[in-house]
Amino acid sequence: MKKTVFLSLLLTFQILVTKAQDVTGILGAFPPELELLKSKMQNKKDTVIAKISFSKGILNGRSIVLAQTGIGKVNAAIATTIMIEHFKPREIVFSGIAGGINPALFPGDIVIGTKVTYHDYGAIEDGGMLYRPTKNPYTMQENPVTFNCDSALIQKAISVAPKLKFSKVKRENGSFFPTITKGIIVTGDVFVSSETATQRLRKDLDAAATEMEGAAVAQTCYQQDVPFLIIRSLSDNANSKAGSDMMSFYNIAAENAATLVIAVVGKK
């Protein structure tokens, strides 16, 4: 009996401690997307849970937990779910690169996600792609077709961005500081390198950028009631030059996205 009571009290204590934790979760798909974040962390402690590596520590004065999702929607959903289950973050921010869809944007520019949606979920018909909502597997209710990023986190990103010192991006016509804009980010399990595809995504979804993880993170957070924000810096314009441009702009894009994320995390 005493043992049962003790275990019950211990469980209650653990739940209270977990709920009391004030942690921001940060995710990225590739190692370079996390390098700057890891280098700025203090009191870093690494752990592996269900074959996902997590780093917990302090970033810009804030308690965070950091994890690499790997590429694609399934990997992103797995890492997000494990992070929510084990660390109970109050919010999750994704930092990474993307392909540009908005023709006004160029490699190195940054998109603060306002909304996130899948561009490959639904039905392909003779007339084109029919975008459909996902469903909550527990309630069987439809999710929104487009997931809204957290308005408070968006505002934090907008407010801190003008004060930051981003790295200049060297393009064919000179060196430029990145343009910071808000926009819709679309997600699919494909690397987009097609002008035809970018035109469709712009026309159908008013997309600013395309990537391979964001909507999976968004859906997981939405179904688990966790606020989220997706921040992406463009490595390419998702056209026929996307592959070569990505190799050229990958590191600078990842660094600039992380620079904004660090500032958002530290913003009170």
Short mmCIF file of C-alpha atoms in Angstrom, two decimals:
data_model
loop_
_atom_site.label_atom_id
_atom_site.label_comp_id
_atom_site.label_asym_id
_atom_site.label_seq_id
_atom_site.Cartn_x
_atom_site.Cartn_y
_atom_site.Cartn_z
CA MET A 1 0.00 0.00 0.00
CA LYS A 2 2.79 2.41 0.96
CA LYS A 3 4.59 1.62 -2.27
CA THR A 4 1.44 2.30 -4.30
CA VAL A 5 0.91 5.66 -2.57
CA PHE A 6 4.56 6.58 -3.10
CA LEU A 7 4.40 5.75 -6.79
CA SER A 8 1.19 7.73 -7.14
CA LEU A 9 2.76 10.76 -5.47
CA LEU A 10 5.88 10.41 -7.60
CA LEU A 11 3.80 10.29 -10.78
CA THR A 12 1.84 13.36 -9.67
CA PHE A 13 5.10 15.19 -8.97
CA GLN A 14 6.50 14.26 -12.37
CA ILE A 15 3.35 15.50 -14.10
CA LEU A 16 3.47 18.80 -12.23
CA VAL A 17 7.16 19.27 -13.03
CA THR A 18 6.54 18.48 -16.70
CA LYS A 19 3.63 20.92 -16.91
CA ALA A 20 5.70 23.57 -15.13
CA GLN A 21 8.49 23.39 -17.69
CA ASP A 22 8.63 26.44 -19.95
CA VAL A 23 10.45 25.15 -23.01
CA THR A 24 10.54 26.12 -26.66
CA GLY A 25 10.99 23.27 -29.14
CA ILE A 26 13.12 23.93 -32.23
CA LEU A 27 13.25 21.61 -35.22
CA GLY A 28 15.29 21.46 -38.42
CA ALA A 29 15.60 18.84 -41.13
CA PHE A 30 19.33 18.95 -42.03
CA PRO A 31 22.45 19.23 -39.84
CA PRO A 32 23.47 22.65 -41.31
CA GLU A 33 20.05 24.04 -40.33
CA LEU A 34 20.90 23.32 -36.69
CA GLU A 35 24.64 24.11 -36.56
CA LEU A 36 24.34 27.78 -35.56
CA LEU A 37 21.59 26.98 -33.06
CA LYS A 38 23.69 24.27 -31.41
CA SER A 39 26.78 26.49 -31.32
CA LYS A 40 24.87 29.17 -29.41
CA MET A 41 23.38 26.81 -26.83
CA GLN A 42 24.57 26.76 -23.22
CA ASN A 43 24.36 23.90 -20.72
CA LYS A 44 23.63 21.55 -23.59
CA LYS A 45 22.62 18.02 -22.69
CA ASP A 46 22.06 15.43 -25.42
CA THR A 47 19.73 12.48 -25.23
CA VAL A 48 18.30 9.95 -27.68
CA ILE A 49 14.62 9.00 -27.47
CA ALA A 50 13.07 6.50 -29.89
CA LYS A 51 16.05 6.92 -32.22
CA ILE A 52 15.68 10.72 -32.36
CA SER A 53 18.50 12.85 -30.94
CA PHE A 54 17.45 15.78 -28.74
CA SER A 55 19.59 18.55 -27.25
CA LYS A 56 18.25 20.44 -24.27
CA GLY A 57 19.80 23.66 -22.98
CA ILE A 58 19.65 27.45 -22.96
CA LEU A 59 19.49 29.57 -26.14
CA ASN A 60 19.40 33.36 -25.95
CA GLY A 61 18.25 33.15 -22.34
CA ARG A 62 15.48 30.67 -23.03
CA SER A 63 15.14 26.96 -22.23
CA ILE A 64 14.91 25.02 -25.45
CA VAL A 65 14.95 21.50 -26.81
CA LEU A 66 16.41 21.00 -30.28
CA ALA A 67 16.03 18.10 -32.68
CA GLN A 68 16.84 17.14 -36.26
CA THR A 69 13.78 15.69 -37.96
CA GLY A 70 15.33 14.35 -41.11
CA ILE A 71 13.82 14.99 -44.55
CA GLY A 72 10.15 14.60 -45.36
CA LYS A 73 6.73 14.68 -43.77
CA VAL A 74 6.82 11.35 -41.93
CA ASN A 75 10.19 12.08 -40.31
CA ALA A 76 8.97 15.54 -39.32
CA ALA A 77 5.76 14.20 -37.78
CA ILE A 78 7.65 11.52 -35.82
CA ALA A 79 10.16 13.99 -34.37
CA THR A 80 7.46 16.54 -33.55
CA THR A 81 5.30 13.95 -31.80
CA ILE A 82 8.17 12.62 -29.68
CA MET A 83 9.23 16.15 -28.78
CA ILE A 84 5.70 17.06 -27.65
CA GLU A 85 5.24 13.83 -25.71
CA HIS A 86 8.52 13.91 -23.82
CA PHE A 87 9.34 17.61 -23.41
CA LYS A 88 5.91 19.30 -23.41
CA PRO A 89 7.13 22.49 -25.16
CA ARG A 90 4.91 25.54 -24.93
CA GLU A 91 5.63 26.22 -28.63
CA ILE A 92 7.57 24.77 -31.56
CA VAL A 93 9.57 26.69 -34.17
CA PHE A 94 10.93 25.11 -37.35
CA SER A 95 14.11 26.59 -38.83
CA GLY A 96 15.34 25.68 -42.29
CA ILE A 97 15.69 26.22 -46.02
CA ALA A 98 13.08 26.20 -48.79
CA GLY A 99 12.52 26.76 -52.48
CA GLY A 100 11.11 30.12 -53.45
CA ILE A 101 7.74 30.30 -55.22
CA ASN A 102 7.03 34.02 -55.01
CA PRO A 103 8.84 35.50 -58.05
CA ALA A 104 9.75 38.59 -56.02
CA LEU A 105 11.97 36.51 -53.73
CA PHE A 106 15.50 35.23 -54.34
CA PRO A 107 17.94 32.82 -52.71
CA GLY A 108 18.80 34.00 -49.22
CA ASP A 109 15.51 35.80 -48.62
CA ILE A 110 13.48 34.74 -45.57
CA VAL A 111 9.80 33.76 -45.36
CA ILE A 112 8.02 33.94 -42.02
CA GLY A 113 5.20 31.45 -42.39
CA THR A 114 1.71 32.81 -41.83
CA LYS A 115 0.00 29.64 -43.01
CA VAL A 116 1.20 26.17 -43.95
CA THR A 117 -0.48 23.60 -46.18
CA TYR A 118 0.24 20.41 -48.10
CA HIS A 119 0.64 20.70 -51.85
CA ASP A 120 0.53 16.93 -52.40
CA TYR A 121 -2.44 15.84 -50.25
CA GLY A 122 -5.78 15.28 -51.94
CA ALA A 123 -6.66 13.88 -55.34
CA ILE A 124 -5.17 14.23 -58.80
CA GLU A 125 -7.94 14.65 -61.34
CA ASP A 126 -7.97 15.38 -65.07
CA GLY A 127 -8.38 19.05 -64.27
CA GLY A 128 -5.42 19.08 -61.90
CA MET A 129 -4.81 18.75 -58.17
CA LEU A 130 -7.76 18.80 -55.79
CA TYR A 131 -6.52 19.83 -52.34
CA ARG A 132 -8.35 18.14 -49.50
CA PRO A 133 -8.15 18.43 -45.69
CA THR A 134 -6.50 15.84 -43.51
CA LYS A 135 -8.49 14.30 -40.65
CA ASN A 136 -7.88 13.94 -36.96
CA PRO A 137 -7.59 10.16 -36.44
CA TYR A 138 -9.24 10.35 -33.01
CA THR A 139 -12.21 12.62 -33.66
CA MET A 140 -12.40 11.88 -37.41
CA GLN A 141 -13.11 15.56 -37.90
CA GLU A 142 -11.50 17.37 -40.79
CA ASN A 143 -8.52 19.55 -40.08
CA PRO A 144 -8.27 22.89 -41.87
CA VAL A 145 -6.75 22.64 -45.35
CA THR A 146 -4.36 25.39 -44.28
CA PHE A 147 -2.84 25.52 -40.78
CA ASN A 148 -2.32 28.98 -39.27
CA CYS A 149 1.02 29.70 -37.63
CA ASP A 150 0.75 31.22 -34.18
CA SER A 151 0.00 34.95 -34.44
CA ALA A 152 2.09 35.86 -31.38
CA LEU A 153 5.13 34.04 -32.76
CA ILE A 154 4.63 35.67 -36.17
CA GLN A 155 4.55 39.08 -34.52
CA LYS A 156 7.72 38.29 -32.57
CA ALA A 157 9.51 37.37 -35.81
CA ILE A 158 8.31 40.52 -37.54
CA SER A 159 9.34 42.75 -34.65
CA VAL A 160 12.86 41.36 -34.18
CA ALA A 161 13.82 40.93 -37.84
CA PRO A 162 14.69 44.59 -38.62
CA LYS A 163 17.12 44.70 -35.69
CA LEU A 164 19.16 41.67 -36.73
CA LYS A 165 22.45 41.49 -38.57
CA PHE A 166 22.00 38.86 -41.25
CA SER A 167 24.80 37.62 -43.47
CA LYS A 168 24.88 39.11 -46.96
CA VAL A 169 23.94 36.79 -49.81
CA LYS A 170 26.24 36.84 -52.86
CA ARG A 171 24.22 36.60 -56.05
CA GLU A 172 25.17 37.11 -59.69
CA ASN A 173 24.21 40.79 -59.54
CA GLY A 174 25.89 41.61 -56.24
CA SER A 175 25.72 41.04 -52.48
CA PHE A 176 22.48 41.68 -50.63
CA PHE A 177 21.02 41.45 -47.17
CA PRO A 178 17.99 39.14 -47.21
CA THR A 179 14.49 40.43 -47.73
CA ILE A 180 12.19 39.39 -44.86
CA THR A 181 8.57 38.71 -45.76
CA LYS A 182 5.49 36.89 -44.53
CA GLY A 183 3.80 34.27 -46.65
CA ILE A 184 2.19 30.89 -47.16
CA ILE A 185 4.56 27.92 -47.06
CA VAL A 186 3.58 24.70 -48.83
CA THR A 187 4.84 21.20 -48.06
CA GLY A 188 5.23 18.02 -50.07
CA ASP A 189 7.44 14.95 -50.26
CA VAL A 190 9.13 16.18 -53.42
CA PHE A 191 12.02 18.51 -54.22
CA VAL A 192 10.48 21.08 -56.55
CA SER A 193 12.68 22.09 -59.49
CA SER A 194 10.13 23.04 -62.13
CA GLU A 195 8.87 26.38 -63.38
CA THR A 196 5.56 24.73 -64.28
CA ALA A 197 5.16 23.41 -60.74
CA THR A 198 6.06 26.73 -59.13
CA GLN A 199 3.52 28.54 -61.29
CA ARG A 200 0.84 26.04 -60.24
CA LEU A 201 1.68 26.37 -56.55
CA ARG A 202 1.59 30.14 -56.83
CA LYS A 203 -1.71 30.11 -58.69
CA ASP A 204 -3.46 27.41 -56.63
CA LEU A 205 -2.15 28.13 -53.15
CA ASP A 206 -0.64 31.63 -53.27
CA ALA A 207 2.57 30.00 -52.05
CA ALA A 208 5.65 32.01 -51.15
CA ALA A 209 7.91 28.99 -50.56
CA THR A 210 7.91 25.20 -50.77
CA GLU A 211 9.61 22.62 -48.56
CA MET A 212 9.21 19.07 -47.24
CA GLU A 213 8.39 19.20 -43.51
CA GLY A 214 6.44 22.26 -42.40
CA ALA A 215 2.82 21.14 -42.84
CA ALA A 216 3.53 17.83 -41.07
CA VAL A 217 4.89 19.78 -38.09
CA ALA A 218 1.89 22.11 -38.33
CA GLN A 219 -0.68 19.31 -38.44
CA THR A 220 0.93 17.53 -35.47
CA CYS A 221 1.03 20.74 -33.44
CA TYR A 222 -2.54 21.63 -34.43
CA GLN A 223 -3.88 18.25 -33.32
CA GLN A 224 -1.92 18.45 -30.05
CA ASP A 225 -2.79 22.11 -29.33
CA VAL A 226 0.79 23.38 -29.49
CA PRO A 227 1.49 26.83 -31.01
CA PHE A 228 3.98 26.73 -33.89
CA LEU A 229 5.89 28.84 -36.39
CA ILE A 230 7.71 27.87 -39.59
CA ILE A 231 10.64 30.05 -40.67
CA ARG A 232 12.38 29.34 -43.97
CA SER A 233 15.23 30.98 -45.84
CA LEU A 234 15.34 30.34 -49.58
CA SER A 235 18.14 28.20 -50.96
CA ASP A 236 16.74 28.36 -54.51
CA ASN A 237 13.75 29.41 -56.61
CA ALA A 238 12.36 25.88 -57.10
CA ASN A 239 13.07 26.11 -60.83
CA SER A 240 15.35 24.22 -63.23
CA LYS A 241 18.40 25.67 -61.42
CA ALA A 242 17.15 24.58 -57.98
CA GLY A 243 19.66 21.77 -57.54
CA SER A 244 22.75 23.85 -58.29
CA ASP A 245 21.43 26.93 -56.47
CA MET A 246 20.72 24.86 -53.37
CA MET A 247 24.36 23.79 -53.23
CA SER A 248 25.47 27.42 -53.52
CA PHE A 249 23.06 29.03 -51.05
CA TYR A 250 22.31 26.19 -48.63
CA ASN A 251 24.63 27.23 -45.80
CA ILE A 252 23.94 30.96 -45.89
CA ALA A 253 20.18 30.34 -46.05
CA ALA A 254 20.30 27.94 -43.10
CA GLU A 255 22.39 30.41 -41.09
CA ASN A 256 20.08 33.36 -41.72
CA ALA A 257 16.96 31.36 -40.85
CA ALA A 258 18.61 30.26 -37.60
CA THR A 259 19.61 33.86 -36.82
CA LEU A 260 15.96 34.89 -36.92
CA VAL A 261 14.88 31.87 -34.88
CA ILE A 262 17.41 32.68 -32.14
CA ALA A 263 16.00 36.18 -31.88
CA VAL A 264 12.40 34.94 -31.80
CA VAL A 265 13.25 32.48 -29.03
CA GLY A 266 14.79 35.23 -26.88
CA LYS A 267 11.98 37.74 -27.44
CA LYS A 268 9.90 38.25 -24.30
#
